PDB file of C-alpha atoms in Angstrom:
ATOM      1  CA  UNK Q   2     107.265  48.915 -81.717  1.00  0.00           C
ATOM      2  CA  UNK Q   3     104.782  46.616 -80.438  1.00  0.00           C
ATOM      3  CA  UNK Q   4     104.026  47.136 -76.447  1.00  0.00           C
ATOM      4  CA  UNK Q   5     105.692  44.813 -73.832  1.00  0.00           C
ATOM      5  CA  UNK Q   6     103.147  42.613 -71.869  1.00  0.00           C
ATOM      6  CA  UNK Q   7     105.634  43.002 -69.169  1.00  0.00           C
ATOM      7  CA  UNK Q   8     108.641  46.071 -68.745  1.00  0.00           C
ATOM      8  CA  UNK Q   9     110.962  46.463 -65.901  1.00  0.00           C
ATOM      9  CA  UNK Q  10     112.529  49.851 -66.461  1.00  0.00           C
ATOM     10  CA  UNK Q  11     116.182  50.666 -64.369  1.00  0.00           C
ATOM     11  CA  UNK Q  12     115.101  48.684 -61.405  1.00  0.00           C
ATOM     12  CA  UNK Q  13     116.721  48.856 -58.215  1.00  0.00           C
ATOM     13  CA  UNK Q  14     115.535  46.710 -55.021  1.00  0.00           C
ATOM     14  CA  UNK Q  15     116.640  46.167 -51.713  1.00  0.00           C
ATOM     15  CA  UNK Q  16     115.614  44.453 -49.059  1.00  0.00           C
ATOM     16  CA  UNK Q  17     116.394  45.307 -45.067  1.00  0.00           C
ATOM     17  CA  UNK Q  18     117.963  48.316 -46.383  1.00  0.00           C
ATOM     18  CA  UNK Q  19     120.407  45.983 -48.627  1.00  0.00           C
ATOM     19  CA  UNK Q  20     120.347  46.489 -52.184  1.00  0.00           C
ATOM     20  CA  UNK Q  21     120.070  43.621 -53.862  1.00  0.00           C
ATOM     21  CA  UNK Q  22     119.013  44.605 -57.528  1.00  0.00           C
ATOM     22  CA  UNK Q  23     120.690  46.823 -59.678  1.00  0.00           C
ATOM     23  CA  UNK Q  24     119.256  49.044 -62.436  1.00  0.00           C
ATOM     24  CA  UNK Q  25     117.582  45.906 -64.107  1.00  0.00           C
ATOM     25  CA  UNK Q  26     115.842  45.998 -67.879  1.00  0.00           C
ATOM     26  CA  UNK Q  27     114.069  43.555 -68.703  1.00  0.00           C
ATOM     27  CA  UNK Q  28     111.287  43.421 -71.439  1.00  0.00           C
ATOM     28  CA  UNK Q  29     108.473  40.287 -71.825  1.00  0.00           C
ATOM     29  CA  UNK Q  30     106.597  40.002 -75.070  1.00  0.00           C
ATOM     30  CA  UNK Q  31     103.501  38.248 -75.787  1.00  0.00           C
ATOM     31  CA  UNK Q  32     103.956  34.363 -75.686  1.00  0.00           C
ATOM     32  CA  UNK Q  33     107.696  34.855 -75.443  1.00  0.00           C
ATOM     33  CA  UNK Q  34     109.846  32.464 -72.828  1.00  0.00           C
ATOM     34  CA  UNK Q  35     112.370  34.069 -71.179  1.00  0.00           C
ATOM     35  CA  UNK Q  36     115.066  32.200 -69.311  1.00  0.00           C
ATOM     36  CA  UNK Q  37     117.061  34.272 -66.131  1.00  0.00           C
ATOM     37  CA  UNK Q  38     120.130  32.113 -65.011  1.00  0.00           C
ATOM     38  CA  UNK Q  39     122.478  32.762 -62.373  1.00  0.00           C
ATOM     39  CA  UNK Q  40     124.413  31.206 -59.687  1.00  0.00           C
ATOM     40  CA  UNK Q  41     122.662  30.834 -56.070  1.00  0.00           C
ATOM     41  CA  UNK Q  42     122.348  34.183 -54.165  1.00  0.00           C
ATOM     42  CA  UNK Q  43     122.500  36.261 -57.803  1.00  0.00           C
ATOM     43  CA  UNK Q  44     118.945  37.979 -57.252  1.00  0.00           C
ATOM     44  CA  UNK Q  45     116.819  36.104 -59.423  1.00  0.00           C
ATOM     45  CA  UNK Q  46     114.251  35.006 -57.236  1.00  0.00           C
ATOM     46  CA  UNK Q  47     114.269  38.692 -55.910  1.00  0.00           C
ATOM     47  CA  UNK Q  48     113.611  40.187 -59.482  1.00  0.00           C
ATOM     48  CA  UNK Q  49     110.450  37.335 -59.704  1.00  0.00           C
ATOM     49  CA  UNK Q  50     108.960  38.340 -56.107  1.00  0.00           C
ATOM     50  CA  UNK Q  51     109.159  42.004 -56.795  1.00  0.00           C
ATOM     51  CA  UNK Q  52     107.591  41.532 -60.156  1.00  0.00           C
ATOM     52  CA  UNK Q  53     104.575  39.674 -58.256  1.00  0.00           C
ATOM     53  CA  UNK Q  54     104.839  42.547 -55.764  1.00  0.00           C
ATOM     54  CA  UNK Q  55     106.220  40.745 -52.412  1.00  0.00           C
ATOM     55  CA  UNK Q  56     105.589  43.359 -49.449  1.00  0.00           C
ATOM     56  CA  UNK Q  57     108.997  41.961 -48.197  1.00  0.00           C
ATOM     57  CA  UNK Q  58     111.049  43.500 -51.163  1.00  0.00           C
ATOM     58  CA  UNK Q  59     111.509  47.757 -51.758  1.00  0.00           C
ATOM     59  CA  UNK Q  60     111.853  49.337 -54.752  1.00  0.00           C
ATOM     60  CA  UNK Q  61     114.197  51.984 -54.615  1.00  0.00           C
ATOM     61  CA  UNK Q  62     113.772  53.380 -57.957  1.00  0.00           C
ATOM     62  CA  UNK Q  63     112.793  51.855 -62.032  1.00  0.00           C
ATOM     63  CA  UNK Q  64     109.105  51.108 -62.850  1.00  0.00           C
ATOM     64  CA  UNK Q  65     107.159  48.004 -63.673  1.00  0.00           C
ATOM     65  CA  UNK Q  66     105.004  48.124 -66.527  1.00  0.00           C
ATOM     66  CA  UNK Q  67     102.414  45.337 -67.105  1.00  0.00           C
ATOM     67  CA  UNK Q  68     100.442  45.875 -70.468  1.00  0.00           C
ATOM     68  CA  UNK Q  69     100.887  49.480 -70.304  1.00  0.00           C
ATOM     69  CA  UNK Q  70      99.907  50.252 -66.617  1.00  0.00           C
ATOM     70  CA  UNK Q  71     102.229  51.386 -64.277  1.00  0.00           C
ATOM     71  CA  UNK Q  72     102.131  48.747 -61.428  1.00  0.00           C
ATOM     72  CA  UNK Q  73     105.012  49.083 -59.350  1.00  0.00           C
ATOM     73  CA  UNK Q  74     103.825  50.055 -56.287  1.00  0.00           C
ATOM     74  CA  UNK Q  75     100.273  47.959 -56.575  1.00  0.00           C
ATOM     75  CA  UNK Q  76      99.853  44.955 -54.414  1.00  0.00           C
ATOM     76  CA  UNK Q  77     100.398  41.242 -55.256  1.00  0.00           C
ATOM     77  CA  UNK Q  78      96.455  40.289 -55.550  1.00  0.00           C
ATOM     78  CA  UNK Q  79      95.477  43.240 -57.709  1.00  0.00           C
ATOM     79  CA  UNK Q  80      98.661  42.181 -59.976  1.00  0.00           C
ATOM     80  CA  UNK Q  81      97.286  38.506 -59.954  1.00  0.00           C
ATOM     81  CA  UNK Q  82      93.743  40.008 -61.296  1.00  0.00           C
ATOM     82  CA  UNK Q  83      95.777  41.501 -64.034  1.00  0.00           C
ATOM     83  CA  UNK Q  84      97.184  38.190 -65.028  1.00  0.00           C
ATOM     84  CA  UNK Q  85     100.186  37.870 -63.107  1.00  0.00           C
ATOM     85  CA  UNK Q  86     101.150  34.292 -61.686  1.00  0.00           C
ATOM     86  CA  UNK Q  87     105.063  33.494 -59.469  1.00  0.00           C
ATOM     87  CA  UNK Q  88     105.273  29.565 -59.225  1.00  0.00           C
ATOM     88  CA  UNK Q  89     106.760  29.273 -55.489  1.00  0.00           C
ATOM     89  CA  UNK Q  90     110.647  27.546 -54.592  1.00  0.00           C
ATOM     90  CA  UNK Q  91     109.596  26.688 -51.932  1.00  0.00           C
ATOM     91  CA  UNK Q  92     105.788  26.470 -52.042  1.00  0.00           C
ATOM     92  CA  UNK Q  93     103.816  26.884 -48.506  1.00  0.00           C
ATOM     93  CA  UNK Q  94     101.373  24.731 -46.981  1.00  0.00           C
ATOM     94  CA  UNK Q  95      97.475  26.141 -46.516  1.00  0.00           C
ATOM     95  CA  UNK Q  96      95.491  23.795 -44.003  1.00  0.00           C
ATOM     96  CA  UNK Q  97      91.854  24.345 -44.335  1.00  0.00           C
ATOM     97  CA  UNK Q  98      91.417  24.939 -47.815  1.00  0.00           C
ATOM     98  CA  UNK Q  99      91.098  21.928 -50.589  1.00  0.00           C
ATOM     99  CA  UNK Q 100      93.384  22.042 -53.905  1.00  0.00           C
ATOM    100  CA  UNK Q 101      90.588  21.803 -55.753  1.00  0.00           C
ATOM    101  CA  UNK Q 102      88.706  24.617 -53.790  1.00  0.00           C
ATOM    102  CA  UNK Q 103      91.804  26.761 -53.473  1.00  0.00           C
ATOM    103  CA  UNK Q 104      92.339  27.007 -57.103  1.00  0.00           C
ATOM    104  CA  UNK Q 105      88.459  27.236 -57.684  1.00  0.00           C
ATOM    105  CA  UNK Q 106      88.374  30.364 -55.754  1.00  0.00           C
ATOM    106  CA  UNK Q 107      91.488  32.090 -57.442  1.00  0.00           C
ATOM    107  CA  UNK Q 108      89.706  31.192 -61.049  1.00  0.00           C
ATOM    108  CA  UNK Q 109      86.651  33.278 -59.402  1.00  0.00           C
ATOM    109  CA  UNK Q 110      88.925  36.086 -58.801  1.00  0.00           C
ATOM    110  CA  UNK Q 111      90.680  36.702 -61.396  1.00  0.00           C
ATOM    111  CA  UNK Q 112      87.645  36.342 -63.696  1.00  0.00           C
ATOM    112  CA  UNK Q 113      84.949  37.971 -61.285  1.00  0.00           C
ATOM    113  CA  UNK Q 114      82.440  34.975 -62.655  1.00  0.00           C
ATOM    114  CA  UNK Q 115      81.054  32.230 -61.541  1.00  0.00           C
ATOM    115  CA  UNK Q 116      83.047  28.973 -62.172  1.00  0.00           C
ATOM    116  CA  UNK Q 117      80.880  26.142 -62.829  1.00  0.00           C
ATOM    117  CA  UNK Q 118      81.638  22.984 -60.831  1.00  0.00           C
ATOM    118  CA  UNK Q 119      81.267  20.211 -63.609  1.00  0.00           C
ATOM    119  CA  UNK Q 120      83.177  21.986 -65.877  1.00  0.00           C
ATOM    120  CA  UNK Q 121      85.851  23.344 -63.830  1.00  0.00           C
ATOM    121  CA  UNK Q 122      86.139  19.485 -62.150  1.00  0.00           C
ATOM    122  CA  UNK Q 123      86.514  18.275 -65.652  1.00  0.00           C
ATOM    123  CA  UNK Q 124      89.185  20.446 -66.631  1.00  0.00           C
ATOM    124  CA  UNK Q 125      91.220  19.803 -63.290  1.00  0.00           C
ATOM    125  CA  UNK Q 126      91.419  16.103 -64.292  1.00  0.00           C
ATOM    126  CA  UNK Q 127      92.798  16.534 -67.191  1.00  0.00           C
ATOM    127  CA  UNK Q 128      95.162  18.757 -65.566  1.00  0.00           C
ATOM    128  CA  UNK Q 129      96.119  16.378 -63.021  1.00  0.00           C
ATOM    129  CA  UNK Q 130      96.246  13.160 -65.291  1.00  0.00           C
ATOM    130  CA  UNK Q 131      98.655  15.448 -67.723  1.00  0.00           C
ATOM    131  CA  UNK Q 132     101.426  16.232 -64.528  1.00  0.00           C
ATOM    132  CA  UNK Q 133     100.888  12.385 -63.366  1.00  0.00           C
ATOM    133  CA  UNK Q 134      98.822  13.723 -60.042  1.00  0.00           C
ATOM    134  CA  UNK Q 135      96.229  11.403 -58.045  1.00  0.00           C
ATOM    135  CA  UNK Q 136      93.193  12.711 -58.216  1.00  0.00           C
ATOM    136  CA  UNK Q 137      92.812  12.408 -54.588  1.00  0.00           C
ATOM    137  CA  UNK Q 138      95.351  15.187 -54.047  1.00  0.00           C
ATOM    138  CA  UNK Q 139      92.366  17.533 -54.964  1.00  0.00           C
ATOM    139  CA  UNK Q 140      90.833  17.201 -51.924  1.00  0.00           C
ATOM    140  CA  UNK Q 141      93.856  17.383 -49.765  1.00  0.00           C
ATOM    141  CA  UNK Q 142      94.512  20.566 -48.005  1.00  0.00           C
ATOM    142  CA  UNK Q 143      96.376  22.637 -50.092  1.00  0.00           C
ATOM    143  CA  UNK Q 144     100.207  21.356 -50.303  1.00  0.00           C
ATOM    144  CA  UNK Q 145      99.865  19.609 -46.716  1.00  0.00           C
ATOM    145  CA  UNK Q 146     101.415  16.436 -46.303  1.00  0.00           C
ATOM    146  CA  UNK Q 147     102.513  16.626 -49.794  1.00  0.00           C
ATOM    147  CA  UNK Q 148     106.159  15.668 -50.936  1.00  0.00           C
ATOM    148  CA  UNK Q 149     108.577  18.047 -52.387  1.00  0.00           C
ATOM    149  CA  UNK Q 150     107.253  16.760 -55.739  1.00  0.00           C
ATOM    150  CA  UNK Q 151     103.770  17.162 -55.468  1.00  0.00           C
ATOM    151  CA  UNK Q 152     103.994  20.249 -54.388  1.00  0.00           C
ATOM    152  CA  UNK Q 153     105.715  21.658 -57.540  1.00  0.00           C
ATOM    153  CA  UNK Q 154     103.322  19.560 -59.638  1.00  0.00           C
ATOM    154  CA  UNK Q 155     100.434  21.723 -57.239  1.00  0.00           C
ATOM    155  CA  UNK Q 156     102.305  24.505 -59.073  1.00  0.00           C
ATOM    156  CA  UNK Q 157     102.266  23.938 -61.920  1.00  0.00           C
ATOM    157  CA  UNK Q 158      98.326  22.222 -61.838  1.00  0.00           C
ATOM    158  CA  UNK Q 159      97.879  26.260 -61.016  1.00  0.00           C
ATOM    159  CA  UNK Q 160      99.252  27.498 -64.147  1.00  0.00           C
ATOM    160  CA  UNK Q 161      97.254  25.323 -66.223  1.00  0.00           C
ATOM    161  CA  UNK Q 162      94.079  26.212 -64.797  1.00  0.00           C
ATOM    162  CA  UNK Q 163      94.611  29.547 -64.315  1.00  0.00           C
ATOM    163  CA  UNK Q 164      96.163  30.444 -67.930  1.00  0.00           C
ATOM    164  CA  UNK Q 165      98.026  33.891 -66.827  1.00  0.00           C
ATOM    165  CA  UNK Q 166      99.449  36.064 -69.390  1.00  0.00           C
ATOM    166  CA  UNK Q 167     102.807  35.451 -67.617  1.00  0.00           C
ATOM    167  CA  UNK Q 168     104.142  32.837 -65.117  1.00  0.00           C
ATOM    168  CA  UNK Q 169     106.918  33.345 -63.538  1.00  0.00           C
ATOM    169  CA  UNK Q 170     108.570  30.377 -62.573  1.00  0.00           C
ATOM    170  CA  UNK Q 171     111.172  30.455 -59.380  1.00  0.00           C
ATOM    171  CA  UNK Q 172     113.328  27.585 -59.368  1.00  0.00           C
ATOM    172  CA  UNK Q 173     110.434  24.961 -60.036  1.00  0.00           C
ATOM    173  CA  UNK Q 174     112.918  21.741 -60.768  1.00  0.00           C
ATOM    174  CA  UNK Q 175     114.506  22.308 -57.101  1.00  0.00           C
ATOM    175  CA  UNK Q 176     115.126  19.537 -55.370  1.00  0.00           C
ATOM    176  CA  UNK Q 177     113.185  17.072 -58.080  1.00  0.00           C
ATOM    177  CA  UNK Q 178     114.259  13.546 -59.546  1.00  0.00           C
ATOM    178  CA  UNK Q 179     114.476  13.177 -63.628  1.00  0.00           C
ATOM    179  CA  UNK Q 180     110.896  11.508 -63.600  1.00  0.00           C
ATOM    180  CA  UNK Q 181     109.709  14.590 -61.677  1.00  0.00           C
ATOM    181  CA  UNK Q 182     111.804  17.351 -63.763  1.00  0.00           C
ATOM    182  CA  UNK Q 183     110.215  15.682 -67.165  1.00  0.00           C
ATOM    183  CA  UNK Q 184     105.954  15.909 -65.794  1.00  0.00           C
ATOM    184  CA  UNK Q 185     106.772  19.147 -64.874  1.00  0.00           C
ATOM    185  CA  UNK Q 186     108.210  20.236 -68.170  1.00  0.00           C
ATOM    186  CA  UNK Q 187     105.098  18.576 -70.112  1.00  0.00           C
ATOM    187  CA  UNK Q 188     102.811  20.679 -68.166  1.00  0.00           C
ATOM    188  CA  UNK Q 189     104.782  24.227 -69.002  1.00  0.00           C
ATOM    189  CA  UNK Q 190     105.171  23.067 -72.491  1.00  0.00           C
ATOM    190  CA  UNK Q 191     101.249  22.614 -72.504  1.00  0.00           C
ATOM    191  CA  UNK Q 192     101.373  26.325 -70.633  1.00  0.00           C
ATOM    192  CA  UNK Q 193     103.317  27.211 -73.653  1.00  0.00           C
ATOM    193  CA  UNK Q 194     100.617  26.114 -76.350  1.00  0.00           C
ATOM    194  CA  UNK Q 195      99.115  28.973 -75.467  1.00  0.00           C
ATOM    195  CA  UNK Q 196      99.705  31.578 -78.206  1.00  0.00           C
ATOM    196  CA  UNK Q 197      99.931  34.731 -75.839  1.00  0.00           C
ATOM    197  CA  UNK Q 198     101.037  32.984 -72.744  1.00  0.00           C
ATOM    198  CA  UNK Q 199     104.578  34.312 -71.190  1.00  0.00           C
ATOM    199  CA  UNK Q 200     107.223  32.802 -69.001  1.00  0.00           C
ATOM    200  CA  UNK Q 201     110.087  34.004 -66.969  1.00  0.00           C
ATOM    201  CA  UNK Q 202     111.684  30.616 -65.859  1.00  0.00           C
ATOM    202  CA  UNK Q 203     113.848  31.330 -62.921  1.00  0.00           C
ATOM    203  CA  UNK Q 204     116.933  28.896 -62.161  1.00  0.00           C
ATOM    204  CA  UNK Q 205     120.167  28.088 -61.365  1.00  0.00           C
ATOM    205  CA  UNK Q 206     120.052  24.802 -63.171  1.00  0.00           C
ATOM    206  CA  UNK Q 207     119.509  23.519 -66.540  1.00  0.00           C
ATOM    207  CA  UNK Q 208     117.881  20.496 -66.652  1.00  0.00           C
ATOM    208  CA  UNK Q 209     114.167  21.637 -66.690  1.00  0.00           C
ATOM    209  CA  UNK Q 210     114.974  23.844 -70.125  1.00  0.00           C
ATOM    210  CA  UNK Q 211     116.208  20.672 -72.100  1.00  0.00           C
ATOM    211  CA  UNK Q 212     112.878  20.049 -73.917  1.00  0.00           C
ATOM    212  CA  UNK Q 213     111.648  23.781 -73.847  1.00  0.00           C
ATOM    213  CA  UNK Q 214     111.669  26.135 -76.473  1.00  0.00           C
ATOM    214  CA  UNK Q 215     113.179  29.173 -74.759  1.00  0.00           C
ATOM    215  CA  UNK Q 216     113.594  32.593 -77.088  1.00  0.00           C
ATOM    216  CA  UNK Q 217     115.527  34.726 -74.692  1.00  0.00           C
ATOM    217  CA  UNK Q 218     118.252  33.842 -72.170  1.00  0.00           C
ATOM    218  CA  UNK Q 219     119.519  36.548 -69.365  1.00  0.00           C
ATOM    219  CA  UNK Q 220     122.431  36.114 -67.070  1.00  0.00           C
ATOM    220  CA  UNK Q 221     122.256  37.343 -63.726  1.00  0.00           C
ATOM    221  CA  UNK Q 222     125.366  37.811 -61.443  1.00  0.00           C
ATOM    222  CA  UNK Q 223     126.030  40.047 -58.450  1.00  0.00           C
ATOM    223  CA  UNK Q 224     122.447  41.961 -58.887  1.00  0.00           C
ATOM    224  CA  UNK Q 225     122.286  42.947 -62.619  1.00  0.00           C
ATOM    225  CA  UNK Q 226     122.204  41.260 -65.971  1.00  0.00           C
ATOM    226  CA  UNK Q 227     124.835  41.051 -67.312  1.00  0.00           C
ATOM    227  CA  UNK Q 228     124.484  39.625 -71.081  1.00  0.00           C
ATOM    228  CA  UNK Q 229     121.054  38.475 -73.053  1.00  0.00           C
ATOM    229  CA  UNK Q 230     121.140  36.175 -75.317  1.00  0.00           C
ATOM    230  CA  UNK Q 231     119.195  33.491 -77.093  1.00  0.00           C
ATOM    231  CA  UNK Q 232     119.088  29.425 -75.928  1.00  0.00           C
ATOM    232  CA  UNK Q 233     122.955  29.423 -77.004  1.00  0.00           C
ATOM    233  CA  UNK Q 234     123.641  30.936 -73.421  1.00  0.00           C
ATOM    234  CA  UNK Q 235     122.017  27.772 -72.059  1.00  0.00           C
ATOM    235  CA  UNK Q 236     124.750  25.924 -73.837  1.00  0.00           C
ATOM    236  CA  UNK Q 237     127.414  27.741 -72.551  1.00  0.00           C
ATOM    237  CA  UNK Q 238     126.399  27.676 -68.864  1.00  0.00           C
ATOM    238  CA  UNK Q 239     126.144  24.450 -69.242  1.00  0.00           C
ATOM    239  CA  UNK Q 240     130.186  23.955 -70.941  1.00  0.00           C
ATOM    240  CA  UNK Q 241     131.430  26.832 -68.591  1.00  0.00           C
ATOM    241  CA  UNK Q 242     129.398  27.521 -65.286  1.00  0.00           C
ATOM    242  CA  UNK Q 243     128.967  31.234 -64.681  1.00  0.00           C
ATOM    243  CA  UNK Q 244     132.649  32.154 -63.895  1.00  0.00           C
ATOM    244  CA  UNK Q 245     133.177  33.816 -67.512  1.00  0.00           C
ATOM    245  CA  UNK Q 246     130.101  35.872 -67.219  1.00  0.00           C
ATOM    246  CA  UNK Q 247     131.251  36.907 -63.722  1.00  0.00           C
ATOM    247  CA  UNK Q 248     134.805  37.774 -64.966  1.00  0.00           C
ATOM    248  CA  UNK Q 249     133.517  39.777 -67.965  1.00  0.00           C
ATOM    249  CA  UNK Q 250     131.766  42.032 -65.336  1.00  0.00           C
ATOM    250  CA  UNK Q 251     134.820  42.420 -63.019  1.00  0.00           C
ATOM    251  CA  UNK Q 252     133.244  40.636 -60.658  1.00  0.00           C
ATOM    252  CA  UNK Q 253     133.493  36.750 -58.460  1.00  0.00           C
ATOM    253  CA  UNK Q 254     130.337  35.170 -57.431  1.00  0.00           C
ATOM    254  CA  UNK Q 255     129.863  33.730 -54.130  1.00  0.00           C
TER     255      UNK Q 255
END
């Protein structure tokens, strides 16, 4: 068998001493999307932070493998070197530091090269005309003053300069309109033109898979996954909610 870009072996997590995630499997191939669904409060946002390697979150046992290397207890920039990327909820502002500059700087890291200016400006353009962004949002402070919009758009401008091997995406069509929901799907599905690109799309809605092409679909209630499943799960959540899934494990949401 082919190795997993990304493994999460039996993971348990807790935060504050509370468990939270429970014995969790999870495999990522190469260019593979992966959908996790679950109603609010499930743990999916956990299983995405601890991925990225939040200080915030303990893991109380399982491993994370990433291309082969053990990385469970490494921090969040060293995993972002590898080519690890979490697209924010709720996505914080940085005063001091330009969009353009901010993103500039991460390209530096994660290649340990020099980016050149022209080139790099060029590319964040076309970036920015593809998600429908002002170009004069590049040299704004990063996210300030920005609407709830923009900022997801900042997001996803991220991804598609920084090209990780896998994005995880934590509930990035919160709190957007349908005009919103739609640039931001055109600039994953441009993520997703990538041949070895990966994505773990994190929600508790559906709208923002409509015009994907997902391959896998995992439920989440109560801490665990509970079924897997290709885009046919989408389907159902969408006919049925998650009370069935919740029921089959013995258990009620909240």
């Amino acid at each position: 068998m082919a190795q997993q870009l990304l493994e999460v072996s039996d993971l348990s997590v807790s935060i504050d001493s509370t468990p939270v995630l429970k014995g969790i499997n999870l495999a990522v191939g190469r260019g593979e999307t992966h959908v996790l669904l679950g109603p609010n409060g499930a743990g999916k946002s956990t299983l995405g932070y601890t991925v990225m390697g939040h200080p915030a979150y303990t893991v109380d046992s399982g491993k994370i493998t990433f291309e082969g290397q053990d990385i469970t207890h490494e921090s969040a920039d060293w995993r972002a070197r590898l080519g690890l990327f979490l697209s924010f909820q709720n996505p914080l502002e940085v005063p001091g530091i330009s969009l353009e500059s901010f993103i500039r700087n991460a390209l530096q890291q994660k290649t340990g090269e020099h980016v050149k200016l022209f080139q790099y400006q060029k590319a964040l353009r076309a970036a920015m005309h593809l998600l429908n962004m002002d170009e004069s949002y590049a040299n704004r402070d990063l996210n300030v003053g920005f609407s709830g919009g923009e900022r997801k758009k900042s997001e996803i401008l991220q991804l598609l300069m920084l090209e990780p091997k896998l994005a995880i995406l934590d509930e990035t069509d919160s709190g957007l309109d349908v005009d919103a929901v739609r640039t931001v799907s055109n600039g994953i599905k441009e993520y997703q033109k990538k041949d070895d690109g990966a994505l773990l799309i994190i929600t508790h809605s559906t709208k923002i898979l409509e015009s994907l092409k997902v391959d896998f679909t995992h439920i989440m209630v109560k801490g665990k996954i509970v079924k897997t499943g290709d885009d046919s799960l989408i389907r159902e959540v969408n006919e049925h909610g998650f009370e069935n899934f919740s029921r089959e494990t013995g258990t009620a949401h909240e």
